[in-house]
Coordinates of C-alpha atoms in Angstrom, one line a residue:
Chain X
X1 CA -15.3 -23.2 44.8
X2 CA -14.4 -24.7 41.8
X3 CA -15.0 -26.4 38.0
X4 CA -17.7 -28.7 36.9
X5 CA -17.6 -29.6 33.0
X6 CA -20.5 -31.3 32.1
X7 CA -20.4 -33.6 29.1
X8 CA -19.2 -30.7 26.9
X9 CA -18.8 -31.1 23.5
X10 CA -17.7 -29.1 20.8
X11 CA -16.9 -29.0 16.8
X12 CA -15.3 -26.6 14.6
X13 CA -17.8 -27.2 11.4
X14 CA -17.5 -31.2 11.1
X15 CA -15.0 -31.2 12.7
X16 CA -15.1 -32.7 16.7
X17 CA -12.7 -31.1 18.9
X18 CA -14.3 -32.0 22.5
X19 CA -16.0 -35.1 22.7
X20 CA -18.4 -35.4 26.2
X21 CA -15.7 -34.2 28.2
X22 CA -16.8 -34.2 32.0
X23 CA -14.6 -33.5 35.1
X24 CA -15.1 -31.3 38.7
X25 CA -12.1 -29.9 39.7
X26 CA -11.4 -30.1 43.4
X27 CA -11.1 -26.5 44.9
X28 CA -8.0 -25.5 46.3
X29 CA -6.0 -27.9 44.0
X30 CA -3.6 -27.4 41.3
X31 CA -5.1 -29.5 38.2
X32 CA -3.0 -30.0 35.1
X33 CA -4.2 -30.1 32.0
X34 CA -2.0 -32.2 30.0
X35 CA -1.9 -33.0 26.3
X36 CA -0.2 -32.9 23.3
X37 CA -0.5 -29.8 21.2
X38 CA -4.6 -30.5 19.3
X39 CA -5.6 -32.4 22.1
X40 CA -8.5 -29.3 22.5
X41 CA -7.0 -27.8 25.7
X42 CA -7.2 -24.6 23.9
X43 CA -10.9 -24.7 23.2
X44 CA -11.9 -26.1 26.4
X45 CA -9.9 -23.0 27.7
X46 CA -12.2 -20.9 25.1
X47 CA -15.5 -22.3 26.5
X48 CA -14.6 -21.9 30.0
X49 CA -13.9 -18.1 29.6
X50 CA -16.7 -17.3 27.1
X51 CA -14.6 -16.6 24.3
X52 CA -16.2 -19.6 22.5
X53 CA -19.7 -20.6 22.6
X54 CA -20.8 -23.8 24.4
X55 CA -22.5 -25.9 21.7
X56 CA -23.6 -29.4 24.4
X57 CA -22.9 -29.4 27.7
X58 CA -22.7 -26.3 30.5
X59 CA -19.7 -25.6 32.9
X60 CA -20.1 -25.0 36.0
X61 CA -17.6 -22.7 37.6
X62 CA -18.0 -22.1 41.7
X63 CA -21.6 -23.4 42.0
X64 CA -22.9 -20.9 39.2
X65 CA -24.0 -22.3 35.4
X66 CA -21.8 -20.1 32.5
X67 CA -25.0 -20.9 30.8
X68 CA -27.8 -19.5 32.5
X69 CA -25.4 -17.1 34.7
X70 CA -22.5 -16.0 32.7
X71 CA -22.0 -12.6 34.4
X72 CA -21.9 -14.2 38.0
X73 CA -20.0 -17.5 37.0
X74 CA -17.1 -15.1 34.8
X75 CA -16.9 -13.2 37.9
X76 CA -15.1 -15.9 39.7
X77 CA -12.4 -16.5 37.0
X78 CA -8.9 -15.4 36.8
X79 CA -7.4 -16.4 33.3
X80 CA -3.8 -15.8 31.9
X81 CA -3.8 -16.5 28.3
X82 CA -1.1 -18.4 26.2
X83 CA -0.7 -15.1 24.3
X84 CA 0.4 -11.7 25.5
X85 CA -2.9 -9.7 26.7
X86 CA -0.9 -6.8 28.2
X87 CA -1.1 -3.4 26.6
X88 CA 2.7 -3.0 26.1
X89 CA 1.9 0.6 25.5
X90 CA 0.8 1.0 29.0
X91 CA 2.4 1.1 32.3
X92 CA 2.0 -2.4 34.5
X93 CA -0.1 -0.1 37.1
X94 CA -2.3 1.2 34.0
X95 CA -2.7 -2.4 32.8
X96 CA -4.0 -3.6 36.3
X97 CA -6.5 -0.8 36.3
X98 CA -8.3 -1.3 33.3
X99 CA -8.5 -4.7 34.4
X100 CA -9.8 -3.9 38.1
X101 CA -12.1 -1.4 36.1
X102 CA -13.7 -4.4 34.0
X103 CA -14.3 -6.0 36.8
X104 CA -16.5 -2.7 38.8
X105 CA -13.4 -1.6 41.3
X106 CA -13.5 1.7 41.7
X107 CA -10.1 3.9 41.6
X108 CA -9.7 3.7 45.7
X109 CA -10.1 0.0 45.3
X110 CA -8.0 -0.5 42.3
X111 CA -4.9 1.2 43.5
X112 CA -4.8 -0.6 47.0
X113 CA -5.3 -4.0 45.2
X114 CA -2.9 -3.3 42.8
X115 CA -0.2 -2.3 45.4
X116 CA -1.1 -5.0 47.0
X117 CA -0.6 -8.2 44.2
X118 CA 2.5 -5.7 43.0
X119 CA 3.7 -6.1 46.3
X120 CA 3.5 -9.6 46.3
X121 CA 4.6 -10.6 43.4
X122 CA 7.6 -8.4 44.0
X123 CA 7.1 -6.1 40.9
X124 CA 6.3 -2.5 43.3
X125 CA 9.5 -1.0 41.7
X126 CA 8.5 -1.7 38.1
X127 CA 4.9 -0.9 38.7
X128 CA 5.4 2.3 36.3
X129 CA 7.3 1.0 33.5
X130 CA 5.9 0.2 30.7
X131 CA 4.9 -3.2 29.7
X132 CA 7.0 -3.3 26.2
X133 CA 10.2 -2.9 28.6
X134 CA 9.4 -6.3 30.8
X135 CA 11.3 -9.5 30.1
X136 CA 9.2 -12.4 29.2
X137 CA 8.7 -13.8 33.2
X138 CA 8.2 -10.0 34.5
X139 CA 5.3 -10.3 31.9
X140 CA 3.9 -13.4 33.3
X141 CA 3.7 -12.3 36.6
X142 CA 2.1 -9.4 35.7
X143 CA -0.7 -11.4 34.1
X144 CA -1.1 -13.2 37.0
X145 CA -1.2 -10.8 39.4
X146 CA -3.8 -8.8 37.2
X147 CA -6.0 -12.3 36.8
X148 CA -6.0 -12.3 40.8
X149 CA -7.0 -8.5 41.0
X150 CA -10.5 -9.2 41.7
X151 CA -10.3 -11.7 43.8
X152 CA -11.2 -15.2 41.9
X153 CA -11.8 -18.1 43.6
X154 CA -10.6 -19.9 40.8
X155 CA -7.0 -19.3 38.2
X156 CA -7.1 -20.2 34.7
X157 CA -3.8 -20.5 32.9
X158 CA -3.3 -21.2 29.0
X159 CA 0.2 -22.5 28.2
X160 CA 1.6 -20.0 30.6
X161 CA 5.3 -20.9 30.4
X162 CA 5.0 -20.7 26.3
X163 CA 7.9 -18.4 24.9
X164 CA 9.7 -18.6 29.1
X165 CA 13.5 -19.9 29.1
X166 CA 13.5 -22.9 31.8
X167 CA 14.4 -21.0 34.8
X168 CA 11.5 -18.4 34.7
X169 CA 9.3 -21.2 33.8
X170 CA 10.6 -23.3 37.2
X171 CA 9.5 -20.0 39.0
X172 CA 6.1 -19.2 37.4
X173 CA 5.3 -22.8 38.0
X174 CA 6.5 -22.6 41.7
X175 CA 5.1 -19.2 42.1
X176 CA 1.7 -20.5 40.6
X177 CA 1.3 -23.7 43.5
X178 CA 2.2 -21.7 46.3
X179 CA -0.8 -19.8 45.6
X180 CA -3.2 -22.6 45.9
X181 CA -1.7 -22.9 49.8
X182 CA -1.7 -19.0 50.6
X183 CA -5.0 -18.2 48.5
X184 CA -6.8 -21.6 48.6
X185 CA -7.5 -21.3 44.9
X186 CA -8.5 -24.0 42.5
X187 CA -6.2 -23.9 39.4
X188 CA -6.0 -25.1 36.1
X189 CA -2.7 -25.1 34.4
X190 CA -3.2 -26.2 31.1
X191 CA 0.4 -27.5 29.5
X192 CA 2.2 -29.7 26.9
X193 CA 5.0 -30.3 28.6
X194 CA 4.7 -32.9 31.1
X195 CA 8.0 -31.4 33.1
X196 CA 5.5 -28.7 34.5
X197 CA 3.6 -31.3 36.6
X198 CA 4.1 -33.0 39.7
X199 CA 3.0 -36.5 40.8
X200 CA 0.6 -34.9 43.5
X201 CA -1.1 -32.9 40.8
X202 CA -4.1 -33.8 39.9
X203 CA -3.9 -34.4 36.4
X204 CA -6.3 -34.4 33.7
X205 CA -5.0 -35.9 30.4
X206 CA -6.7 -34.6 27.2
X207 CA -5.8 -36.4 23.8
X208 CA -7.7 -35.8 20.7
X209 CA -11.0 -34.2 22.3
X210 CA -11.6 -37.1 24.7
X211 CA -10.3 -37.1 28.4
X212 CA -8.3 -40.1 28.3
X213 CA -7.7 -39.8 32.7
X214 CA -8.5 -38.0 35.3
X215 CA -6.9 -38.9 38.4
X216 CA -3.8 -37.9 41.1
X217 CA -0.3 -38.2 39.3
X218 CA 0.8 -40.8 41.3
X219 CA -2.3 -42.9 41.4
X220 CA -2.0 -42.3 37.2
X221 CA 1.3 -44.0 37.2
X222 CA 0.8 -46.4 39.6
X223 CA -2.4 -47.8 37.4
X224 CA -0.4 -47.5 34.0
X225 CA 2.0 -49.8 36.2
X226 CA 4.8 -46.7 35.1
X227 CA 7.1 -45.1 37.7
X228 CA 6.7 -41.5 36.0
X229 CA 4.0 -39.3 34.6
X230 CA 5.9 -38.8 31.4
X231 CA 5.9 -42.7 30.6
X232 CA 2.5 -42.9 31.7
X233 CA 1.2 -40.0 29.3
X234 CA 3.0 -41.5 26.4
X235 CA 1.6 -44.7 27.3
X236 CA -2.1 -43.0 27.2
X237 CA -1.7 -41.0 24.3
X238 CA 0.8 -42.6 21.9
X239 CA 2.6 -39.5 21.9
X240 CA 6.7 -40.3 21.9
Chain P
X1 CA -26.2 -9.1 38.5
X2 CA -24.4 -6.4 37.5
X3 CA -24.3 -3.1 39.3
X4 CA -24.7 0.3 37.5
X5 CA -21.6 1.1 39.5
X6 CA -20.0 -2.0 38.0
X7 CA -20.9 -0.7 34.1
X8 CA -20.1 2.8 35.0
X9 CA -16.6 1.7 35.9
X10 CA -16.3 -0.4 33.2
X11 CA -17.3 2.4 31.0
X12 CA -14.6 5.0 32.3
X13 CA -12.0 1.9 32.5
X14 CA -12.3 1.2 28.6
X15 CA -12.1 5.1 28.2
X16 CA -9.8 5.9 30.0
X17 CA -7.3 3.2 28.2
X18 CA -8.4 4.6 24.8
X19 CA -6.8 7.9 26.3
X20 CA -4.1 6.6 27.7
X21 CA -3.0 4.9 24.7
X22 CA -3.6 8.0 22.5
X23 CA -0.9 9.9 24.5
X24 CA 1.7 7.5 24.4
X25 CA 1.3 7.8 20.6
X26 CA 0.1 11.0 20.0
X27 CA 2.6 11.5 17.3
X28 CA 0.9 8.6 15.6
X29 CA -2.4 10.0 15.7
X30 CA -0.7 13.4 14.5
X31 CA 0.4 12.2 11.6
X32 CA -2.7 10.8 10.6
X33 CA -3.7 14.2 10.3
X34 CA -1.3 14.7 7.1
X35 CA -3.8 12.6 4.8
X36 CA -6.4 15.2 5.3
X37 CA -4.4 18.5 5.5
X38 CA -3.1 17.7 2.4
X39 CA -6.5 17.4 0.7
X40 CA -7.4 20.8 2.6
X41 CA -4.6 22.7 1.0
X42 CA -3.5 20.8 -1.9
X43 CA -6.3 19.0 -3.3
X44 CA -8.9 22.1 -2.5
X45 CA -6.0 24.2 -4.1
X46 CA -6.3 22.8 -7.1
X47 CA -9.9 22.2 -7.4
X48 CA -11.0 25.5 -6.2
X49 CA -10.7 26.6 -9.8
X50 CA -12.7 24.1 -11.9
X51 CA -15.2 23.3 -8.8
X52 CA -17.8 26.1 -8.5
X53 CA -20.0 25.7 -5.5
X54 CA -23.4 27.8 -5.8
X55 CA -25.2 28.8 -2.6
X56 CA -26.8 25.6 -0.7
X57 CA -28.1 25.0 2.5
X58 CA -26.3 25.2 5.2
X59 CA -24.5 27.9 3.3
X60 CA -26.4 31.4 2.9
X61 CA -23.7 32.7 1.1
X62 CA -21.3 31.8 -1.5
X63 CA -18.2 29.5 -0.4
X64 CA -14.7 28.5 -1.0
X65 CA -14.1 25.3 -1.7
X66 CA -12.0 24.4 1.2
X67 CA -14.8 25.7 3.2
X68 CA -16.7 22.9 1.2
X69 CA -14.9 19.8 1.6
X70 CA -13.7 20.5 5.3
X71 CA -16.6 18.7 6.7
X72 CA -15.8 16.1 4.2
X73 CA -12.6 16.0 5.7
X74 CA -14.1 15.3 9.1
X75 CA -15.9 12.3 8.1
X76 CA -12.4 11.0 6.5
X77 CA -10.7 11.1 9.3
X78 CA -13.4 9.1 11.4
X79 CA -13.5 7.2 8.4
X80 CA -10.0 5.7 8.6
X81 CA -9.6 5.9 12.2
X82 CA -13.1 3.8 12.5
X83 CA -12.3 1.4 10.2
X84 CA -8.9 1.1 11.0
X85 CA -9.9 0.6 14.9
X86 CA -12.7 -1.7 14.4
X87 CA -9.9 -3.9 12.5
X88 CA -7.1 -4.1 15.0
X89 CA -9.5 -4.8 17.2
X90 CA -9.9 -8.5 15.9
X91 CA -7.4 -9.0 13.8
X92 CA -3.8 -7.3 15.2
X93 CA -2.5 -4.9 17.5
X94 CA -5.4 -4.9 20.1
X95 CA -6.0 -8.8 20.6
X96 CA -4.4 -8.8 24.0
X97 CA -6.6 -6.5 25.1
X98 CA -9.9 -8.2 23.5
X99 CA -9.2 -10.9 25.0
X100 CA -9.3 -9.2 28.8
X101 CA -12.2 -7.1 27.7
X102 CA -14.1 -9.9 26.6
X103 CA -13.3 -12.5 29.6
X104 CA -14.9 -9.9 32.0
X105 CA -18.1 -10.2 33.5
X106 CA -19.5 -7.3 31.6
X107 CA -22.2 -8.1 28.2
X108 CA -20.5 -8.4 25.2
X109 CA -22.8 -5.7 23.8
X110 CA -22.3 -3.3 26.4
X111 CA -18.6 -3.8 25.7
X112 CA -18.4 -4.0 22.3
X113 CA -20.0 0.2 22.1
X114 CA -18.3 1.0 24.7
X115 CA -14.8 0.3 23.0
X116 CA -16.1 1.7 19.8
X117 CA -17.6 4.8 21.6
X118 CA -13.8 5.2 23.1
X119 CA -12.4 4.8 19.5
X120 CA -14.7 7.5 18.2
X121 CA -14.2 9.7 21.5
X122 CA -10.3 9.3 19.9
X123 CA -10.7 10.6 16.2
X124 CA -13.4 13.2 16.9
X125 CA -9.8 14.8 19.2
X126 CA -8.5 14.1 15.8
X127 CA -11.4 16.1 14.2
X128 CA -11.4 18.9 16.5
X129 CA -7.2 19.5 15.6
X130 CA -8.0 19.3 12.1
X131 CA -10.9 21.8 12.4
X132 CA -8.6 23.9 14.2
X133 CA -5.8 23.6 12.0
X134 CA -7.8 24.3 9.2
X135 CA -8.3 27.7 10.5
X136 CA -4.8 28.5 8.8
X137 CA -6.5 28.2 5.8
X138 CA -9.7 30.1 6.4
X139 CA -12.2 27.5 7.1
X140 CA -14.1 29.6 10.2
X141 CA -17.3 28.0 10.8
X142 CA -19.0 29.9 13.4
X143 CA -17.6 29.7 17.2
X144 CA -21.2 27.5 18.6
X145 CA -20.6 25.4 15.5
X146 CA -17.5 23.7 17.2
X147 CA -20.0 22.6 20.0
X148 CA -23.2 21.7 18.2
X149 CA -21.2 18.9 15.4
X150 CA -20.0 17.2 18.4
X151 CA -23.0 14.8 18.5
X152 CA -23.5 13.9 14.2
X153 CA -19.0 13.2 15.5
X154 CA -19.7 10.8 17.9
X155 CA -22.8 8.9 16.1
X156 CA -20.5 8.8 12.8
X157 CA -17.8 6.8 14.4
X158 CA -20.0 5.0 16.4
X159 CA -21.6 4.1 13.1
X160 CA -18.7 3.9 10.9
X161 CA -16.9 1.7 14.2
X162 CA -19.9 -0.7 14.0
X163 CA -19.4 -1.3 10.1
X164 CA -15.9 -1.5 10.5
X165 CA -16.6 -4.2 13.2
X166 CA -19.4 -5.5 10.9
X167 CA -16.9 -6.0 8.0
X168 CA -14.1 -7.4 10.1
X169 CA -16.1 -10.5 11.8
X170 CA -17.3 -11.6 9.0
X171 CA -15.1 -10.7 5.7
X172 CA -12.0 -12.6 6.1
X173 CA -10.5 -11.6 2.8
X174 CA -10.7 -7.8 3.4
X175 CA -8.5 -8.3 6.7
X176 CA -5.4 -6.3 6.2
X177 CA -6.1 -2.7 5.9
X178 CA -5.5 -2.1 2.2
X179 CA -7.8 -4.1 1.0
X180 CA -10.6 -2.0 3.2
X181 CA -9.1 1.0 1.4
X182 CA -10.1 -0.2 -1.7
X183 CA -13.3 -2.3 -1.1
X184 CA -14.9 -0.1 1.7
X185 CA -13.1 3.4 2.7
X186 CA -12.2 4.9 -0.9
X187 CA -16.0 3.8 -2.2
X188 CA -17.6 5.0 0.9
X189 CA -15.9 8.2 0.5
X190 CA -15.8 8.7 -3.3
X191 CA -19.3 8.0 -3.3
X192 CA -20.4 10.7 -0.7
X193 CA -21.2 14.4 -0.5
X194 CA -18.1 15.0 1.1
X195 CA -15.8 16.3 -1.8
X196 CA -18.8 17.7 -4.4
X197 CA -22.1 18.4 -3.7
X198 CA -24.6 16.0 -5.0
X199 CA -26.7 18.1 -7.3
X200 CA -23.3 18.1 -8.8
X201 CA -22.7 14.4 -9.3
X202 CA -26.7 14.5 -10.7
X203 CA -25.6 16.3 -13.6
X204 CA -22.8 14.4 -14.4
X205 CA -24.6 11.0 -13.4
X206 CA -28.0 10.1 -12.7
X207 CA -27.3 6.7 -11.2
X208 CA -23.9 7.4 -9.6
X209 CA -26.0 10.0 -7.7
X210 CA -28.6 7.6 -6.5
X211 CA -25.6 5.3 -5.4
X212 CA -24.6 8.2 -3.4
X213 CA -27.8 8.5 -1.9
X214 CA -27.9 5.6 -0.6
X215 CA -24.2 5.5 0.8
X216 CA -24.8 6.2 4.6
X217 CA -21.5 8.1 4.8
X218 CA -23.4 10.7 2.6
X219 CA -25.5 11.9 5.2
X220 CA -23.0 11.3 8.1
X221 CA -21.4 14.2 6.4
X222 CA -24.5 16.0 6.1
X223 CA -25.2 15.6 9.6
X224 CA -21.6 17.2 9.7
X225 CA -21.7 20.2 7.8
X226 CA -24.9 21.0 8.6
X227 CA -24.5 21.0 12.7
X228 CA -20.6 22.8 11.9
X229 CA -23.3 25.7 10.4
X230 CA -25.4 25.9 13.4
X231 CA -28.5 24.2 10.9
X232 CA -30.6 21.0 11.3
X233 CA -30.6 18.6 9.0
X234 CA -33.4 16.0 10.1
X235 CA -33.4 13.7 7.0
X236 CA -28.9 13.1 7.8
X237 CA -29.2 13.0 11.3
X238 CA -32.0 10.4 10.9
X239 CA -30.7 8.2 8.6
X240 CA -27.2 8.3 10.4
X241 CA -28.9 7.6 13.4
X242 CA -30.8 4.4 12.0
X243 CA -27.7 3.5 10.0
X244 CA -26.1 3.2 13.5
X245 CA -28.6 1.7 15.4
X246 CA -28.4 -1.1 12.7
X247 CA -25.1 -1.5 12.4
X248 CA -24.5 -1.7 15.8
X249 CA -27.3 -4.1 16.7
X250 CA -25.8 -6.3 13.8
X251 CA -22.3 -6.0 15.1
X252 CA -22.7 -6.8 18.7
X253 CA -25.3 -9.7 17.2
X254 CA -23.1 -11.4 15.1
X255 CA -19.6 -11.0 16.9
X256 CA -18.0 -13.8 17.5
X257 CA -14.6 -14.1 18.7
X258 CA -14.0 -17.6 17.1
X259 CA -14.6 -15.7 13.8
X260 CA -11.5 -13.5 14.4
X261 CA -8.2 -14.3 15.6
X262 CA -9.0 -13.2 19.4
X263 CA -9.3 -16.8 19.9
X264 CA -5.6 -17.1 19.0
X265 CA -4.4 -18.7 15.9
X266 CA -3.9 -22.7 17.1
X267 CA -7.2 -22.6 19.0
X268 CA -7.3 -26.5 19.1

C-alpha cells in the first residue's frame, strides 16, 4: 500500500512549480521529502490530498488513481498539515470525532478508536481539554493520532516539526518511525531540515520542482562520494 | 463508493461541530444580537413617526413599524452571520478545519452545503432569540408563524452562505470583513424591502426601486415576513429558491482552495 507519482507536473500561471516528478514509495517505509523551502514539497503535498488540482500526471495512492477514484484513493490517507488544523475551540476528543465523522464512523466506532490512538499516544488524560490549552508537541500528536483515526494505510506529514522546540521535534520524529514498524505504514515526512532524516530513510530530494534523487540515505551519500546526508543535499542542490 | 451511512455521518459530524463551537462562544453569538436589537428599539423608535406603513399583504391590518422591519431584521442577522461565515471559512479563523473537511473522502459539493447548511442552522438560533426578544417590544407574529418561516430561514442562509462563498473565492480585494460591509452587506440590505416597503422607495425613486427588485435579498425577506404571517408568497420563495440553487451550484463549481488561503500562504 503505498504512493505512485506519475510524471506530475504543475504551474502556478507561468509559473512551473513541479516539473515530471515521478517516484513509488515503498509501503511500510519512512520516505523523506527533503528540500529547501520552494523546492514544491508544499504543492506536491496539495496534489496528493486534493487540495490542489492535478494539471499532468495522476497519483496513485494504495493501487487506486486520485484521478478517476478520488473518494476511494483519499480514503487511504492520513495527513497532518504544516499549519494548525485543530479546532482550538474544541476539546481533543471533539476534534477526533468530527474527523472519524468525515470519514463515515459512527459514534460507537468513533469513541473506541479515539480511546484507542488517545491511549496510545499517551494523551487519555487530556482527551477533554481543549485544544487552545495544548503545548505545541501535545498538538502534534493530536494531529497524528486524528490522521490515523480511520485507519490509513498510508501518513502524510507537511513540515510537521514547524514551530516544535528540538526536543519535541526529536520525539514526534521518533514517535512518527516507530509507527511504520507497529502499523506497517508507508510515510511521507516532508522537511527542510535535513537533521530530521536518517541514513536508512529513503530519501527523496526535491529542488526547484525537479526530483534531483530518489534513493536510500546511505546509498545517496555513498554515490555523492559524501559521508553525510547533509553534505550530500548541499552538494545536490547548491543550498549552503 | 461512498455509503449513505458514510454522508449521513458526515452530515451530523459537520453539524454537530457547528453546535459545538456555538456553545463555547455563545456570548459571541449573543452579542451579535446587539446590531439588530438596537435597530428594533432605537432605529424603529425613531422612524415610527415619519414612516407610515399602510395595510399590505401579509398584513390585514394596520402595523407598527417595529412590526415592519423585524423580518428585516431577520434577514440582517443571516445576512452578516452568512457572509461573515462564508469568509472565515477561506480566509481566517476556520482554515484548520477546511483543510480536514476538504482532505476527506466526501465530494467537495456535498461538503461545501453541508458546512453552509450548519452555518445557517447557527444564525436562524440567532433568528429565533431575536424573534423572541423582540417580543419585549410587541412584535407578536402569530404562535404557527414561528414554525412555518423556518424553511424561507434556512434557504436564506443557504443562499446568502453560497454568495458569501461566491464572493470570497473569487474577490480577493473584498477579503477582510469591512470591505464586504460596504461593497456587499450594507447594499444588499439598503437596497431591500427590509426597512421600507417598496411601493415606498417607488415614490421616491423609480429606478432605485427596480434596483431593489432585483436584489435577491428583497425577496428573501419576503419569503420572511410573509411565512412569519402564516401567508405564501410564491413569487419570494421562488426567486429565493432559484437565487440559491444558483449560487450554490456556482459556489461548489468554482471553489477552489488554491484561490483562498486554505492552501496555506507559502504553498510552494
Amino acid at each position: 500500500m503505498t504512493i505512485e507519482a506519475r510524471s506530475i507536473g504543475f504551474r502556478y500561471g507561468d509559473q512551473p512549480v513541479l516539473k515530471d516528478v515521478s517516484f513509488t514509495l515503498t509501503s511500510g517505509r519512512f520516505h523523506a521529502l527533503l528540500g529547501p523551502n520552494g523546492a514544491g514539497k508544499s504543492t506536491l503535498f496539495g496534489l496528493t490530498t486534493r487540495l490542489l488540482a492535478l494539471q499532468q500526471g495522476d497519483l496513485i495512492l494504495a493501487g487506486r488513481s486520485l484521478k478517476k477514484h478520488p473518494t476511494e484513493a483519499m480514503s487511504q490517507l492520513g495527513v497532518v498539515f504544516q499549519q494548525n488544523a485543530l479546532d482550538l475551540d474544541l476539546t481533543v476528543r471533539q476534534n477526533l470525532h468530527y474527523h472519524a465523522a468525515l470519514h463515515g464512523m459512527s459514534g460507537r466506532v468513533a469513541r473506541s478508536r479515539s480511546h484507542r490512538e488517545l491511549e496510545r499516544f499517551g494523551l487519555l488524560d487530556r482527551a477533554d481539554a481543549p485544544v487552545r490549552q495544548l503545548n505545541g508537541g501535545h498538538r502534534r500528536r493530536v494531529e497524528i493520532a486524528r490522521a490515523l483515526l480511520h485507519q490509513p494505510t498510508i501518513l502524510l506529514l507537511d513540515e510537521a516539526t514547524a514551530g516544535l522546540d528540538i526536543a519535541s521535534r526529536n520525539a514526534l520524529n521518533h514517535h512518527v518511525r516507530s509507527l511504520c514498524d507497529q502499523d506497517g505504514l508507508t510515510v511521507l515526512w516532508a522537511t527542510h531540515l535535513i537533521e530530521e532524516v536518517h541514513n536508512e530513510d529513503r530519501v527523496l530530494i526535491l529542488h526547484r520542482g525537479q526530483l534531483l534523487a530518489d534513493a536510500d540515505g546511505y546509498q545517496l551519500c555513498s554515490d555523492q562520494g559524501n559521508r553525510d546526508l547533509a553534505t550530500t543535499f548541499h552538494t545536490l542542490t547548491g543550498a549552503g | 463508493m461512498i455509503s449513505p451511512s458514510h454522508y449521513w455521518h458526515g452530515f451530523v459530524g459537520v453539524q454537530t461541530r457547528e453546535w459545538l463551537r456555538f456553545w463555547q462562544q455563545r456570548t459571541r453569538f449573543a452579542s451579535a444580537l446587539v446590531r439588530p436589537l438596537l435597530w428594533l428599539v432605537v432605529f424603529a423608535a425613531g422612524f415610527r413617526a415619519v414612516l407610515g406603513i399602510s395595510i399590505i399583504p401579509p398584513y390585514d391590518t394596520y402595523i407598527t413599524y417595529e412590526n415592519y422591519i423585524a423580518p428585516g431584521l431577520c434577514g440582517m442577522i443571516i445576512l452578516f452571520n452568512s457572509m461573515q461565515g462564508a469568509l472565515s471559512m477561506v480566509y481566517d479563523r476556520e482554515l484548520g478545519s477546511m483543510r480536514v473537511l476538504l482532505t476527506s473522502p466526501l465530494p467537495r459539493p456535498f461538503l461545501l452545503v453541508t458546512k453552509l447548511l450548519a452555518m445557517g442552522g447557527v444564525s436562524v438560533a440567532q433568528v429565533y432569540l431575536f424573534l423572541a426578544l423582540a417580543l419585549l417590544v410587541d412584535v407578536e407574529p402569530p404562535n404557527w408563524g414561528y414554525l412555518a418561516v423556518l424553511p424561507a430561514l434556512i434557504l436564506t442562509s443557504l443562499m446568502l452562505g453560497a454568495l458569501g462563498l461566491l464572493i470570497a473565492t473569487w474577490v480577493k480585494q473584498l477579503e477582510n470583513f469591512a470591505g464586504v460591509m460596504n461593497f456587499v452587506i450594507f447594499p444588499m440590505f439598503f437596497l431591500s424591502s427590509a426597512l421600507y416597503p417598496l411601493w415606498r422607495m417607488n415614490e421616491a425613486s423609480p429606478w432605485l426601486y427596480w434596483i431593489c427588485q432585483f436584489n435577491p435579498f428583497t425577496h428573501a425577506v419576503e419569503a420572511i415576513r410573509f411565512s412569519l404571517y402564516l401567508s405564501w408568497n410564491s413569487q419570494a420563495f421562488g426567486i429565493t429558491a432559484g437565487t440559491t440553487l444558483v449560487l450554490a451550484l456556482l459556489a461548489t463549481a468554482s471553489f477552489r482552495p488554491q484561490r483562498t488561503r486554505i492552501l496555506g500562504k507559502d504553498s510552494a
